[in-house]
Coordinates of C-alpha atoms in Angstrom, one line a residue:
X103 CA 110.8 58.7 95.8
X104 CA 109.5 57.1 92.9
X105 CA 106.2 59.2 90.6
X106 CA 107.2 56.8 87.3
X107 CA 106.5 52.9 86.6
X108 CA 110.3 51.6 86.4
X109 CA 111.1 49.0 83.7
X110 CA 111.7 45.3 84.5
X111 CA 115.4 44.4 84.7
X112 CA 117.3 40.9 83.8
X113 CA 118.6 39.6 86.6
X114 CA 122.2 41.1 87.0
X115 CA 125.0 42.4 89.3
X116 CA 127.1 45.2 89.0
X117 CA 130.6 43.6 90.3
X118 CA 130.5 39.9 92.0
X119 CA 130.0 39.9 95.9
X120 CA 133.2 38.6 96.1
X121 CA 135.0 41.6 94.8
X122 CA 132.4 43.5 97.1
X123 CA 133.7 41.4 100.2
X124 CA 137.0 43.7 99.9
X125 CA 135.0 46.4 101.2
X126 CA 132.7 45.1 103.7
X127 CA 134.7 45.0 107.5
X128 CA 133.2 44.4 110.8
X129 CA 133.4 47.4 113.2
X130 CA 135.6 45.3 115.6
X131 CA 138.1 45.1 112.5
X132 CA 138.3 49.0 111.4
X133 CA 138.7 49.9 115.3
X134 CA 137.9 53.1 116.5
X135 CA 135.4 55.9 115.4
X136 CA 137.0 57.8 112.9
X137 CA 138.2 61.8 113.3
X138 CA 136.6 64.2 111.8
X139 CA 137.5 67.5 111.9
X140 CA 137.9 70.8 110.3
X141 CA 141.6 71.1 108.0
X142 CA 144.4 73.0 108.2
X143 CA 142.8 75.5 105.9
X144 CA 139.9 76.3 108.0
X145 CA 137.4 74.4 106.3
X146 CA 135.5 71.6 106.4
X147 CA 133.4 70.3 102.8
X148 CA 130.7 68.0 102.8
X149 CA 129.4 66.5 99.4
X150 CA 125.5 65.5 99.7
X151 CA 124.4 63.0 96.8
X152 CA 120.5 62.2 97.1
X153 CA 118.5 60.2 95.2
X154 CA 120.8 57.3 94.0
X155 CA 118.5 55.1 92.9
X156 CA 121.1 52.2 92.1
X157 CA 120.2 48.9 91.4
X158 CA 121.8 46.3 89.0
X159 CA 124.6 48.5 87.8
X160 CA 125.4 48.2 84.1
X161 CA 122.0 46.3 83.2
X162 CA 119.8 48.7 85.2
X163 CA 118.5 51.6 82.7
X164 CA 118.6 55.2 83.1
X165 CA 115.1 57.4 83.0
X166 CA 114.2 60.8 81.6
X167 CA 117.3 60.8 79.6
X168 CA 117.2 61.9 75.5
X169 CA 116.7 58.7 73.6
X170 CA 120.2 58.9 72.1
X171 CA 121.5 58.6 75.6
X172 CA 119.7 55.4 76.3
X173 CA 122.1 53.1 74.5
X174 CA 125.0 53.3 76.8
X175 CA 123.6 55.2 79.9
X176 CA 122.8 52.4 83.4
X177 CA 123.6 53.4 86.6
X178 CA 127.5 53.3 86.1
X179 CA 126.5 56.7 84.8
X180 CA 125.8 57.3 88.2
X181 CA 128.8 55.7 89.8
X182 CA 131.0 57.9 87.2
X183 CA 129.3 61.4 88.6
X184 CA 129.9 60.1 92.3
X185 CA 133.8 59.9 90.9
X186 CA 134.0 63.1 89.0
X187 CA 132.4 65.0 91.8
X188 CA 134.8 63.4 94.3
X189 CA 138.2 64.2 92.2
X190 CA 136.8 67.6 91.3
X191 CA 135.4 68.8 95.0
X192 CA 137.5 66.5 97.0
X193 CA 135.2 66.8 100.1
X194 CA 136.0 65.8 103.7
X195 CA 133.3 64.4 103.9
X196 CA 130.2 62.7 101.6
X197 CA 126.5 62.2 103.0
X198 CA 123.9 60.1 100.6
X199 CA 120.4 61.5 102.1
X200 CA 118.4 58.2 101.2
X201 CA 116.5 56.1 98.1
X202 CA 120.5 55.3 97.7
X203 CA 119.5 52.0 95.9
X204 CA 115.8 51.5 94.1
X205 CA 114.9 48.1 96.0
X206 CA 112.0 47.1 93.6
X207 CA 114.5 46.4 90.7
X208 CA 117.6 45.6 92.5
X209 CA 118.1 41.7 92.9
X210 CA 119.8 41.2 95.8
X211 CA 120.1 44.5 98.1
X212 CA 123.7 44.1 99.9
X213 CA 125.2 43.8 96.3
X214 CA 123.5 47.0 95.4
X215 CA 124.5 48.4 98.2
X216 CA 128.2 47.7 98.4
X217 CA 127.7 49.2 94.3
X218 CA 126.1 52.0 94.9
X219 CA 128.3 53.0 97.6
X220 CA 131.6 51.9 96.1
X221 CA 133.2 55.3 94.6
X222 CA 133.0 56.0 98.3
X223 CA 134.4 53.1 100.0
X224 CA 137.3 53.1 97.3
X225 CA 138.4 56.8 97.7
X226 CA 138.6 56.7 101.2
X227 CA 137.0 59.6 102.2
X228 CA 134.9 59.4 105.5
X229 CA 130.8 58.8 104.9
X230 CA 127.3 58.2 106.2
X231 CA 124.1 57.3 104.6
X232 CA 120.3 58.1 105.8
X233 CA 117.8 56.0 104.9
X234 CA 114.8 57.0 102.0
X235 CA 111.4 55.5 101.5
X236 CA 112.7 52.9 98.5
X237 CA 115.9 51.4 100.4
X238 CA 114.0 48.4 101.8
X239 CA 111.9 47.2 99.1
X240 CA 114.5 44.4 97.9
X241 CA 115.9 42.3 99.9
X242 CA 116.7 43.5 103.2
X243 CA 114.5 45.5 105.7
X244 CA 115.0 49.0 106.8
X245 CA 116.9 47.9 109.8
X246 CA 119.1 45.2 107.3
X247 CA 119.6 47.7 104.9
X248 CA 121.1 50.3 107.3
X249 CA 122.8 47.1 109.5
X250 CA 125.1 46.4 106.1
X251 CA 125.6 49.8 105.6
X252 CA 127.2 50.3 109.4
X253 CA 129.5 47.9 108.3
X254 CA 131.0 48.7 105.3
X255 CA 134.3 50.4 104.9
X256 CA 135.2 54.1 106.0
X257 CA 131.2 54.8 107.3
X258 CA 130.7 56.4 110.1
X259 CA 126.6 55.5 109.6
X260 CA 125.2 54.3 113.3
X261 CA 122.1 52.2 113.0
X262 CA 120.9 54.0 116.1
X263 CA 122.4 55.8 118.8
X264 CA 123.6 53.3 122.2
X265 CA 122.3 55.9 124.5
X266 CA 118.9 56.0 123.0
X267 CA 116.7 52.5 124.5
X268 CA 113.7 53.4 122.3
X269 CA 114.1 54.9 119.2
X270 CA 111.7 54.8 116.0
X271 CA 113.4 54.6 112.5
X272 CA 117.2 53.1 111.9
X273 CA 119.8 55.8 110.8
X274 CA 119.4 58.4 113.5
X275 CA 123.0 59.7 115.0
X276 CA 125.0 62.5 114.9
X277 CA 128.5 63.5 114.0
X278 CA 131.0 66.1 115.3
X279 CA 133.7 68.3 113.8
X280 CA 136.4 69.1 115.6
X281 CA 138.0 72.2 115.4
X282 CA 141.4 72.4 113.6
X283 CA 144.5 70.3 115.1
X284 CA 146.5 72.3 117.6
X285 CA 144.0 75.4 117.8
X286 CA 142.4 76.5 120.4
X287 CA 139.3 74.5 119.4
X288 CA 141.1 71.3 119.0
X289 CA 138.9 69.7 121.7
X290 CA 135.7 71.1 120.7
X291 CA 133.2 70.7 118.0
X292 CA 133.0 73.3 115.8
X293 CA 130.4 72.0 113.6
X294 CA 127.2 69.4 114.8
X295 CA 125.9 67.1 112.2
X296 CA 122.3 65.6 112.6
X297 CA 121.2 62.3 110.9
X298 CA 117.5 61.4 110.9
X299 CA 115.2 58.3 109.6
X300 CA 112.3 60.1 107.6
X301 CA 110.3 56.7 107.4
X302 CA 109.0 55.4 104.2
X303 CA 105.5 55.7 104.5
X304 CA 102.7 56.4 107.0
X305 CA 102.1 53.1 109.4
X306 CA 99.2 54.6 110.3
X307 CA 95.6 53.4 108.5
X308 CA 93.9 56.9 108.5
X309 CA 96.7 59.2 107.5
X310 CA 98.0 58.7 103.8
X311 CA 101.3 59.0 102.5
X312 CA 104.9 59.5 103.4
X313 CA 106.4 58.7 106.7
X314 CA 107.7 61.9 109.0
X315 CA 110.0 62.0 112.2
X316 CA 108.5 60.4 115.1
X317 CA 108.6 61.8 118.9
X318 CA 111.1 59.7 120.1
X319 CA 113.5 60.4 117.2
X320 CA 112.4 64.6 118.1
X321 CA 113.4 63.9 121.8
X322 CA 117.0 62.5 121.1
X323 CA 117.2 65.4 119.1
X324 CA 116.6 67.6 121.8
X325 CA 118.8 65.9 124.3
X326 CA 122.1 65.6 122.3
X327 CA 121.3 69.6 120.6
X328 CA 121.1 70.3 124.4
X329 CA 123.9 68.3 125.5
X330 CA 126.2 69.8 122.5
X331 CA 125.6 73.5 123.6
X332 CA 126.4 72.6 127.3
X333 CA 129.9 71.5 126.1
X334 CA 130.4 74.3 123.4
X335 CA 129.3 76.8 126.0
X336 CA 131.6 75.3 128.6
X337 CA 135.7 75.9 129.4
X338 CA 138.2 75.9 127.9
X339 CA 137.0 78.4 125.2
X340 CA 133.8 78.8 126.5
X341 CA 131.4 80.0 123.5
X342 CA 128.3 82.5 124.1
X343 CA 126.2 80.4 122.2
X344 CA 126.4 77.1 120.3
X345 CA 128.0 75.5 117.2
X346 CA 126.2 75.3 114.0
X347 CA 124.5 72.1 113.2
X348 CA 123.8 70.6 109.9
X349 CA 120.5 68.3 109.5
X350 CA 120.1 65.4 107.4
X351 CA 117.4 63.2 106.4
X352 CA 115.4 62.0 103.2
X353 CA 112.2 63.6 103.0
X354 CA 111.1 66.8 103.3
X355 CA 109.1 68.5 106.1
X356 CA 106.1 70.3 105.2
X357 CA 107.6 74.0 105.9
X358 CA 109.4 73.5 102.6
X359 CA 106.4 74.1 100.7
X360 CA 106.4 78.0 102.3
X361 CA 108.5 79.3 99.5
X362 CA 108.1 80.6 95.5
X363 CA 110.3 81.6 93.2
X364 CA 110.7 84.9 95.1
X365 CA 112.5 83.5 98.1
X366 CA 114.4 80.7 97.4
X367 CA 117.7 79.7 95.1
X368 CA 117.0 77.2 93.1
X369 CA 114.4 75.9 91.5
X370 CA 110.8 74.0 92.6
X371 CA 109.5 72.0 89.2
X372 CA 107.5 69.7 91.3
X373 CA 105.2 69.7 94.6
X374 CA 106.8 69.0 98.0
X375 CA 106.1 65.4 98.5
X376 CA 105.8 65.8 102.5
X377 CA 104.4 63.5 104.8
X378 CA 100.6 64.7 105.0
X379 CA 100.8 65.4 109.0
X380 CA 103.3 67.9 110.1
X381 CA 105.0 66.3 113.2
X382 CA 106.7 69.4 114.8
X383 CA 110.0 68.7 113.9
X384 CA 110.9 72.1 112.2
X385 CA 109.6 73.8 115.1
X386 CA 111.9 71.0 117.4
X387 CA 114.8 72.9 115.5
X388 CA 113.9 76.1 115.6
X389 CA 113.3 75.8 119.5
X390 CA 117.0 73.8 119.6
X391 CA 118.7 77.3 118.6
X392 CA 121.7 75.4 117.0
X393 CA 120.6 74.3 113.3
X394 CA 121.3 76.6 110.1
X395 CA 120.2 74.2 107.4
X396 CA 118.7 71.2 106.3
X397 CA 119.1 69.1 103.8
X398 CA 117.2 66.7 102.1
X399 CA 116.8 64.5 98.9
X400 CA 113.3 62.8 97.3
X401 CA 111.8 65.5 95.2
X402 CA 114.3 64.5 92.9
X403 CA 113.4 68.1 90.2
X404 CA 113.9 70.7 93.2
X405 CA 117.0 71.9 93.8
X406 CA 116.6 74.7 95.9
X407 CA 117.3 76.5 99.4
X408 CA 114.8 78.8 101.2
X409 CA 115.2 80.4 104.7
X410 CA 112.3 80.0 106.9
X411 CA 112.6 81.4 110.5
X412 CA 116.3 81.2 110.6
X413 CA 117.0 78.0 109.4
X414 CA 117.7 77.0 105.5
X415 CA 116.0 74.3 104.0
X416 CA 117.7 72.8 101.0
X417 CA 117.1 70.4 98.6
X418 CA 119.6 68.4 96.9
X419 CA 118.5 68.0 93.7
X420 CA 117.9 64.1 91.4
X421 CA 121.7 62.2 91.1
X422 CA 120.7 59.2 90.1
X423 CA 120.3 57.7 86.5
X424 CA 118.1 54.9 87.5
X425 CA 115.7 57.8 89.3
X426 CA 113.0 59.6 87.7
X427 CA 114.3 63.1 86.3
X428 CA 114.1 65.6 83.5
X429 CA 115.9 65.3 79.8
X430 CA 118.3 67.9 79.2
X431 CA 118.4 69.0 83.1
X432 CA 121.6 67.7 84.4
X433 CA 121.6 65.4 87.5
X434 CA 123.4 67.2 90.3
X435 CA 125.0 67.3 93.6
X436 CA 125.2 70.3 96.8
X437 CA 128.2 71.2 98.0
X438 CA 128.7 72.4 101.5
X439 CA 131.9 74.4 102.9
X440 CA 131.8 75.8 106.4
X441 CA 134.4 77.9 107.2
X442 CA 136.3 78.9 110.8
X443 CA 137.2 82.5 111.3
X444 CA 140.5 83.5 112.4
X445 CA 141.3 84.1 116.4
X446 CA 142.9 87.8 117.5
X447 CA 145.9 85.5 117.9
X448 CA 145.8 84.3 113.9
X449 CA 144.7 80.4 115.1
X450 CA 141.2 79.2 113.8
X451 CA 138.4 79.9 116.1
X452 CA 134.6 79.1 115.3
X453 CA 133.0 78.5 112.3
X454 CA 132.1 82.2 110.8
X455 CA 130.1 80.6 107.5
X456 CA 128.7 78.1 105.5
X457 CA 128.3 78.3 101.9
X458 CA 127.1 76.0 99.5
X459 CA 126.8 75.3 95.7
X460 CA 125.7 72.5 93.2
X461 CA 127.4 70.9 90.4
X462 CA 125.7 69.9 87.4
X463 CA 126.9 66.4 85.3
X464 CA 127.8 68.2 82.1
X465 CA 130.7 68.5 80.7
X466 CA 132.3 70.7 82.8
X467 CA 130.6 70.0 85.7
X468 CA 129.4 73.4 86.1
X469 CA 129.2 75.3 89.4
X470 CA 125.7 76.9 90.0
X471 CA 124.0 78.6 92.6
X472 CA 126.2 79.7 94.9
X473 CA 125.3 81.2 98.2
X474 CA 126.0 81.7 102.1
X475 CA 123.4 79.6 104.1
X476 CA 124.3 81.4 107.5
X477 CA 127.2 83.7 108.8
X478 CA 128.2 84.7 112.4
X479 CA 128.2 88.3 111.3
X480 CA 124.9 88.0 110.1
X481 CA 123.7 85.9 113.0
X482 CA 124.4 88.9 115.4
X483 CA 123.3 91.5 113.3
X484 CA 120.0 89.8 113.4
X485 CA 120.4 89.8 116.8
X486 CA 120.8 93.2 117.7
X487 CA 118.0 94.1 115.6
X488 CA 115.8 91.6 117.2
X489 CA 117.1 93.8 121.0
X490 CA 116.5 97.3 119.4
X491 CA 113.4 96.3 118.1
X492 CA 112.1 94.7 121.7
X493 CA 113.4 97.8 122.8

């Protein structure tokens, strides 16, 4: 999301494609989809960056920094903080939740791309990207954009799913996390994650603004939520209810403008910058039974999580240099953690939490705002509650 006139840029790459050809691979060439699943510790961490806003690399500027900053600061500032949150978290897993390059002032798209995502590619942790409402305006489309992302190294990013025909938006899939190796829930997925195109902006002449999550991306939804409880609940290990799911996309849904300062972590320094029509897609997740959060990038000064009928909506808060922020308030990053609880027999069963935190770029990249998004012990007392109350 951009609210600020960017400056114009020289016309400049950040590394030569050719050194960018190392990490581009056709899927026929990596092979197989990638494993993903929880550790031998019991836990499974997931960094989210949102709001990249790369372009040109070291020519590129950064915005709403201090003026002494200026001099030296381009978005290599914000490869560096993709690095030192990497060495310092180590995650399993990264997610980039859209506007992961600023099309209007990068010159050539794919090279921007393969930039922005580079600290990635190169550590060889396992990644996906979700498209936001600036990724197209260079040089590729919405559907290019996410085409060259599908094929660059260690992504598991889908451009759409095989087993939906018609589909709006490019970026919708979802991932699984197996349980730990050699436990009981080896063969199961202990852990759902949900990938959706938000759109850009409203293809529609008499509604305004930001796009939202169409029917047909809110019926495949449906179908695989349905289709991963059916397993979960099913021998061997059969589960009363189902895994947790995770939700990812770029903008936010209306609902997260139900919260103030009372009822949320975090903090709201802007408006919610929603589509203007509310497509039903909150209620689509409530009705699903299976998602405790969501997770979302393009108010780039909100940083905060708010429970709303069960389910937590987060915010990621501004990572980008090249994106419009705040001087003196630290570009950031969420961390997510969900954990497995132990079996009567001392293996690792099903996941019992999820946690998250953020990490500031300061010096010490200071840890704030830690909390539990959703626990299984929780979850039932709720539910008994809920009985004796019907009762």
């Amino acid at each position: 999301m951009a609210k600020k006139n960017k400056p114009s840029l020289s016309l400049s790459h950040f590394v030569g494609v050719v050194v960018f050809s190392l990490f581009f691979f056709p899927k026929s060439v990596l092979g197989g989809k990638q494993e993903l699943r929880f550790g031998k510790n019991g836990e499974f961490k997931i960094l989210q960056v949102a709001d990249m806003h790369f372009a040109d690399g070291k020519t590129t500027p950064c915005l709403d920094v201090f003026p002494n900053q200026m001099p030296s600061c381009s978005d290599l500032n914000t490869t560096a903080f993709v690095e030192r949150m990497i060495q310092a978290e180590k995650p399993d897993f990264i997610v980039f939740t859209g506007d992961n390059i600023f099309g209007f002032d990068a010159t050539d798209a794919a090279t921007s791309l393969n930039a922005a995502f580079w600290s990635a590619i190169e550590s060889n942790i396992p990644w996906a990207a979700v498209l936001g409402n600036h990724d197209q305006d260079s040089t590729l489309s919405r559907e290019g954009v996410m085409k060259h992302v599908v094929g660059l190294k260690n992504t598991l990013s889908q451009v759409n799913p095989a087993e939906a025909h018609i589909i709006d938006g490019f970026g919708n899939y979802n991932l699984e996390i197996g349980g730990v190796k050699d436990s009981c829930f080896e063969n199961k997925s202990a852990l759902n994650l949900y990938f959706l195109d938000s759109g850009d902006y409203s293809t529609v002449p008499a509604i305004p603004g930001y796009g939202w999550i169409k029917p047909s991306q809110q019926l495949w939804f449906q179908r695989t939520s349905a289709k991963l409880r059916r397993v979960y609940m099913r021998q061997p290990e059969a589960q009363k209810g189902p895994a947790p799911g995770l939700v990812y996309f770029h903008i936010p849904l209306p609902e997260f403008a139900s919260f103030d300062s009372s009822n949320f972590t975090g903090v709201r320094q802007e408006g919610i910058s929603s589509a203007s029509v509310n497509s039903g897609f909150f209620t689509t997740m409530v009705e699903a039974g299976d998602v405790k959060a969501v997770f979302t990038g393009h108010d780039h000064l909100n940083d905060f999580c708010g429970e709303l009928t069960g389910i937590q909506l987060c915010y990621a808060g501004g990572f980008g240099y090249h994106a419009y922020g705040k001087a003196g308030w630290s570009r950031r990053a969420r961390v997510v953690v969900a954990s497995l609880e132990k079996t009567e027999k001392g293996g690792w069963g099903a996941v019992k939490s999820i946690k998250t935190w953020k990490r500031l770029d300061d010096e010490h990249l200071t840890a704030i705002d830690g909390q539990v998004l959703w626990s299984k012990s929780r979850a039932g007392l709720r539910r008994k509650k809920q009985v004796g109350d019907a009762e």
